[in-house]
């Protein structure tokens, strides 16, 4: 289909190398009680090692669905119906279950939002942290335990040796998130997906967790996909951004450029509604109105109902994601009209 | 852990005491045994003498006090019917009930965990729907009717299984166990399935899969243990039901268990035997409850450390 | 201008109604069949006696122990018992008895148990403790023993049987309602209602009951089955419904001695019990799914295709 500019990078060397993760034309259907809806539609992006790509969008726009289809953890109601997910060159969607399991941990890894629910309540955390080593490296229980303690030290858990025997409910929210991150980075994955890793935490802890993620990214040379609805987090921690709306990518490109000169009315609306651009810890500000129900996405532009620039063409024809710069693209018929702003 | 257990012991002891006292009082509400044990022609003096001999002429609280005094000395009185010591009769009947209960629950739990997990693993699959339908049916069949059908088919028509009695080879166990098994099994399959479905869709299972865990590891290492708690609760309740006596099975198959003994004792106003039987089952149930609580605590650190409401 | 622009903001996102329940029921064939069976049983219990008159009690010793056949009109369809009474007519009559025991018992325990449970959960503390201990005691009481005693002291009337069955099941609702209420209490809207000085009952009625209701109703549907089975067990053991009244359990007991000569007397009432209780269980399971938003999707999953797809992935693995 339409040629997509690589969302990665300003640096030339990273651009020539193969991306650690390349998602192309990914579509996901959800079978609901009232019929099948498209939750993710033709989503494409790519990330290189050592860089962070932010998936930004309002609640329900399909960010988690995208992440879960990449790591193969979709609920049975949801189904990937098209596209490819290339990690290190191979399309993981075509792999058998077993082959995919081999990649889960050393290649692709994910951190969830609710760390309390994401940790098994009846196992000591040390055992859970050691599990990747037992699964992929065949270590003994004792060896895995040592690795787990080492990981806990790395992510900043005090007294890791003693705490390895504790259970998840005995940790604070921030500590739990650290544990979850430790588990995800245990095998130094090529790609780390972090699904709103700080939403449940208070602002100071959020900052610590984000710093931890950044340090780990540099140290382990990972590509990070950061899912969030916090503009400030994107501005501060991401290199590139993919902005999603109702299951579709509406704009993508390097964060600095996109935020400085948005080429999509939705992006612009988001940015305009933030009083201080880089105010920390605030959720995504509201653009007037709310996104369409997935079962009632209009035939034309997905954003038309809330778009100040909408006109007749927008109702009839869905805009394609088209290049608006060397590494940028937006899905709007009238994106040039925003350049002057 | 000890605080937790101490609290649970206290709260489980309350029902134990209330049940024993309640049965004592309720039994006496059914009337004076003298009406049953002396002929209609008995004189007023004979009646008074009978009542006095067994203490039935005393106010109920005095009777209770005397009874407790005897129980402390491990004297449980004698049967009005047979004159045998009540403790002896009860201890003869109880093993039969316990054996049935133990074998039944063992089969039910093992079978239900296997089938329920299998069903939960692929919700809505053919295997799941089949096992759901069968387990719901099993849980809904009246045991007395099932037993009669078993007798009709295997005992009468085919003649391959004995229809009553406890003497003989392992075949005497088949129909009683099958009858007892059917409901607990059906119920447990559904409970296992339900809690396994919940556990398998929990975020920590997703995380385990995200670590590349094999399905075996996911099911047995992560989900099953979390799914055990509700199963344990229901299995405990079902076991308690069995310990209280499987009256229907004991009646139909002539199995000399504690349930039939209790019912017979009350119909005959054989209070000493009734009380001894209730005391024994209540203590067993008390111990069973403690055992279940210990299992809870071992399974889940949150239970160990929390102070129960 | 296009319609989309004239549309005010809010309307686009108007929340979609959940699908109507009968549509969901239609999609689950097993549940639909169960609902029909239960409806028929109810209809039979209500209208049957009117149609069959006194056929259930009319004795005809010449017609004793006739096997089921088409030769003796509608009353002879399912055979006769030792006194020559029509088994079909007695089954119909017994349907009424069974329902008139099970439904009031379930309703009574539902109302009393839920009320106490919500009250206990709402107030917490000592009241909650006492209610829970009482529930423990009732649950650990050998209920058959209780039944025998009550039926011995009083008479084994339908009302007493209802009372015993209801009493024995109260703890189930009490525990469920308490758990729901205790959880809901902690949520904001109840706190707000409380700080405005509303009395506890109106708050429970207005804020807790509507949310706890679906769960309680599901429990009740399932419990209907349990109560029916208990009634038939009691009747079978001779401490439930007494002749000349008739219930399915009692019919099985009466037919037991003719097992070898006239199987239909004991077998058919059992079939009636099984059909009804299995239907109730299936419907209860369906209600539980349909009222749980997190589970409802299971009812709509395209099952066969999904099953196949998974199997193939497994094979390639
Ligand atoms: N189990 C499900 N059944 C039906 N619809 C679902 C289900 N899970 C997700 N969806 C729908 O899929 C869409 C995408 O959901 P997703 O979880 O990816 O959103 P999100 O962008 O991650 O939102 P959030 O920021 O709230 O996490 C949502 O509109 C949601 O309604
Ligand atoms: S295509 Fe039209 S409706 Fe969509 S964003 Fe652009 S201007 Fe707005
Ligand atoms: Mg999400």
Short mmCIF file of N, CA, C and O and ligand atoms in Angstrom, two decimals, chain A residues 58-65 67-68 113 195-196 227 229, ligand 3:
data_model
loop_
_atom_site.label_atom_id
_atom_site.label_comp_id
_atom_site.label_asym_id
_atom_site.label_seq_id
_atom_site.Cartn_x
_atom_site.Cartn_y
_atom_site.Cartn_z
N UNK A 58 -6.18 8.55 23.20
CA UNK A 58 -7.16 8.53 24.29
C UNK A 58 -7.47 7.10 24.69
O UNK A 58 -7.20 6.15 23.96
N UNK A 59 -8.12 6.99 25.84
CA UNK A 59 -8.52 5.67 26.32
C UNK A 59 -9.43 4.99 25.28
O UNK A 59 -10.32 5.61 24.73
N UNK A 60 -9.14 3.73 25.01
CA UNK A 60 -9.99 2.97 24.10
C UNK A 60 -9.62 3.09 22.64
O UNK A 60 -10.30 2.56 21.78
N UNK A 61 -8.51 3.78 22.32
CA UNK A 61 -8.18 3.98 20.91
C UNK A 61 -7.43 2.78 20.32
O UNK A 61 -7.11 2.78 19.14
N UNK A 62 -7.14 1.78 21.15
CA UNK A 62 -6.54 0.57 20.61
C UNK A 62 -5.05 0.42 20.89
O UNK A 62 -4.38 -0.42 20.29
N UNK A 63 -4.52 1.20 21.82
CA UNK A 63 -3.09 1.11 22.12
C UNK A 63 -2.72 -0.25 22.70
O UNK A 63 -1.80 -0.92 22.23
N UNK A 64 -3.49 -0.65 23.72
CA UNK A 64 -3.17 -1.94 24.35
C UNK A 64 -3.39 -3.08 23.38
O UNK A 64 -2.62 -4.04 23.35
N UNK A 65 -4.45 -2.97 22.61
CA UNK A 65 -4.76 -4.01 21.64
C UNK A 65 -3.58 -4.18 20.67
O UNK A 65 -3.20 -5.30 20.34
N UNK A 67 -0.43 -3.43 21.27
CA UNK A 67 0.70 -4.02 22.00
C UNK A 67 0.49 -5.51 22.21
O UNK A 67 1.40 -6.32 22.02
N UNK A 68 -0.73 -5.88 22.59
CA UNK A 68 -1.00 -7.29 22.87
C UNK A 68 -0.89 -8.14 21.60
O UNK A 68 -0.47 -9.29 21.66
N UNK A 113 0.27 -2.23 33.04
CA UNK A 113 -0.03 -1.08 33.87
C UNK A 113 -0.25 -1.45 35.34
O UNK A 113 0.34 -0.87 36.23
N UNK A 195 3.12 -0.80 28.62
CA UNK A 195 1.74 -0.32 28.48
C UNK A 195 1.35 0.51 29.70
O UNK A 195 1.02 -0.03 30.75
N UNK A 196 1.40 1.79 29.55
CA UNK A 196 1.08 2.72 30.63
C UNK A 196 1.74 2.29 31.93
O UNK A 196 1.08 2.05 32.93
N UNK A 227 3.56 3.07 25.76
CA UNK A 227 2.15 3.39 25.56
C UNK A 227 1.71 4.33 26.67
O UNK A 227 1.95 4.06 27.84
N UNK A 229 -1.04 8.01 27.74
CA UNK A 229 -1.81 9.15 27.29
C UNK A 229 -1.35 10.42 28.00
O UNK A 229 -2.11 11.32 28.23
MG1 LIG D 3 -4.71 0.15 27.49
#
